[in-house]
Amino acid sequence: IVTIGLVWTAHVLLIAGTLASGVLLRSIQPALHLSALPPDALVGSMVRISATALLGLTIQHWVSLRWQSFTTAIGFGMCVMVAAFIAANSAEWGRWFPWSMPLLTVRPGPGGTDIMLYTALAGAAACAALGCWEFTRREIA
């Protein structure tokens, strides 16, 4: 819950900072004739990114709880992020790789973003439930 709260707080700060910097830029440089950024598009994109990021977040959290080594958790995270950059350019596999889903939900292109969104939410719920089940069965010495 804390991790999800931190991600959502970061996204709220990103939206607020983007809107504030746009207002500031328009007031400092009126000669640019910038129009106001529509908050609906920005907020909608961030909600989709936040929702699809939950799957990768729950898998990463499960890995960090499963193996107590910090090196294992950070190594896993770095490897899957590199793989996500490659998978994001794959038309066949990118849509199903958890760490490339947030990018692909806002990238213009063919449809299917709703399927990715629902898949990510269902996968996150399943992964969180399995992770909790495994964590409660752990023997702590």
XYZ file of C-alpha atoms in Angstrom:
141
model
C 0.000 0.000 0.000
C 2.876 2.348 0.807
C 4.560 1.617 -2.534
C 1.366 2.246 -4.472
C 0.821 5.456 -2.490
C 4.320 6.636 -3.408
C 3.773 5.917 -7.100
C 0.437 7.740 -7.111
C 1.922 10.665 -5.158
C 4.699 10.914 -7.749
C 2.119 10.954 -10.553
C 0.039 13.649 -8.828
C 3.169 15.771 -8.356
C 4.096 15.252 -12.007
C 0.667 16.433 -13.161
C 0.707 19.445 -10.805
C 4.249 20.366 -11.813
C 3.457 20.101 -15.516
C 0.375 22.289 -15.223
C 2.177 24.821 -12.999
C 5.171 25.050 -15.321
C 2.832 25.622 -18.275
C 1.122 28.501 -16.468
C 4.500 29.945 -15.460
C 5.893 29.667 -18.992
C 2.831 31.383 -20.456
C 3.188 34.262 -17.986
C 6.954 34.659 -18.504
C 6.956 34.276 -22.297
C 3.599 35.517 -23.635
C 5.151 35.929 -27.098
C 5.156 32.152 -27.480
C 1.319 32.147 -27.617
C 1.069 28.838 -25.794
C -2.397 27.460 -25.230
C -3.410 25.868 -21.967
C -2.681 22.191 -21.596
C -5.941 20.270 -21.252
C -5.815 18.602 -17.822
C -8.213 15.852 -18.948
C -5.690 14.360 -21.377
C -2.860 14.578 -18.864
C -4.849 13.106 -15.963
C -6.348 10.371 -18.139
C -2.904 9.284 -19.318
C -1.527 9.255 -15.777
C -4.435 7.158 -14.513
C -3.821 4.586 -17.261
C -0.083 4.567 -16.520
C -0.699 4.194 -12.778
C -3.155 1.347 -13.264
C -0.983 -0.631 -15.679
C 2.145 -0.042 -13.583
C 0.529 -1.952 -10.722
C 1.322 -5.325 -12.311
C 5.049 -4.669 -12.559
C 4.985 -3.066 -9.131
C 3.392 -6.104 -7.470
C 5.762 -8.526 -9.199
C 8.769 -6.444 -8.148
C 7.440 -6.237 -4.590
C 6.905 -10.003 -4.483
C 10.490 -10.584 -5.668
C 11.850 -8.219 -3.031
C 9.906 -10.025 -0.285
C 10.684 -13.512 -1.602
C 14.451 -13.095 -1.712
C 15.842 -11.090 1.166
C 18.920 -9.952 -0.750
C 18.811 -6.335 -1.918
C 21.084 -7.271 -4.811
C 18.584 -9.823 -6.114
C 15.684 -7.364 -6.017
C 17.601 -4.488 -7.634
C 19.182 -6.801 -10.231
C 15.791 -8.220 -11.149
C 14.354 -4.701 -11.451
C 17.169 -3.502 -13.696
C 16.966 -6.572 -15.948
C 13.219 -6.316 -16.477
C 13.449 -2.579 -17.191
C 16.036 -3.199 -19.911
C 13.837 -5.978 -21.286
C 10.859 -3.584 -21.184
C 12.600 -1.143 -23.512
C 13.092 -3.959 -25.996
C 9.607 -5.434 -25.491
C 7.937 -2.034 -25.938
C 9.017 -2.112 -29.588
C 7.674 -5.613 -30.169
C 4.202 -5.710 -31.659
C 3.706 -9.297 -30.513
C 5.188 -9.380 -26.976
C 5.215 -5.773 -25.813
C 1.543 -5.707 -24.917
C 1.952 -8.610 -22.477
C 5.232 -7.683 -20.781
C 4.261 -6.052 -17.446
C 6.965 -3.392 -17.494
C 6.173 -2.159 -21.008
C 2.396 -1.948 -20.461
C 2.427 1.576 -18.936
C 4.231 2.994 -21.969
C 2.059 1.176 -24.491
C -1.224 2.338 -22.948
C -0.440 5.943 -23.874
C 1.505 5.365 -27.088
C -0.524 6.161 -30.197
C -1.170 3.146 -32.331
C -3.501 0.198 -32.705
C -6.180 -0.449 -30.087
C -6.138 -2.965 -27.321
C -5.197 -0.631 -24.508
C -8.324 -1.575 -22.550
C -7.292 -5.228 -22.710
C -3.851 -4.304 -21.382
C -5.422 -2.229 -18.611
C -7.755 -5.015 -17.465
C -5.020 -7.633 -17.803
C -2.654 -5.533 -15.686
C -5.265 -4.928 -12.987
C -6.277 -8.606 -12.835
C -2.644 -9.711 -12.864
C -1.756 -7.244 -10.108
C -4.595 -8.511 -7.922
C -3.586 -12.141 -8.521
C 0.100 -11.443 -7.926
C -0.642 -9.506 -4.732
C -2.863 -12.319 -3.445
C -0.270 -14.994 -4.232
C 2.500 -12.873 -2.743
C 0.514 -12.349 0.458
C -0.274 -16.059 0.649
C 3.394 -16.981 0.240
C 4.498 -14.340 2.733
C 2.105 -15.635 5.409
C 3.475 -19.158 4.955
C 7.080 -18.046 5.479
C 8.805 -19.194 8.616
C 10.606 -16.320 10.241
C 13.404 -17.429 12.529
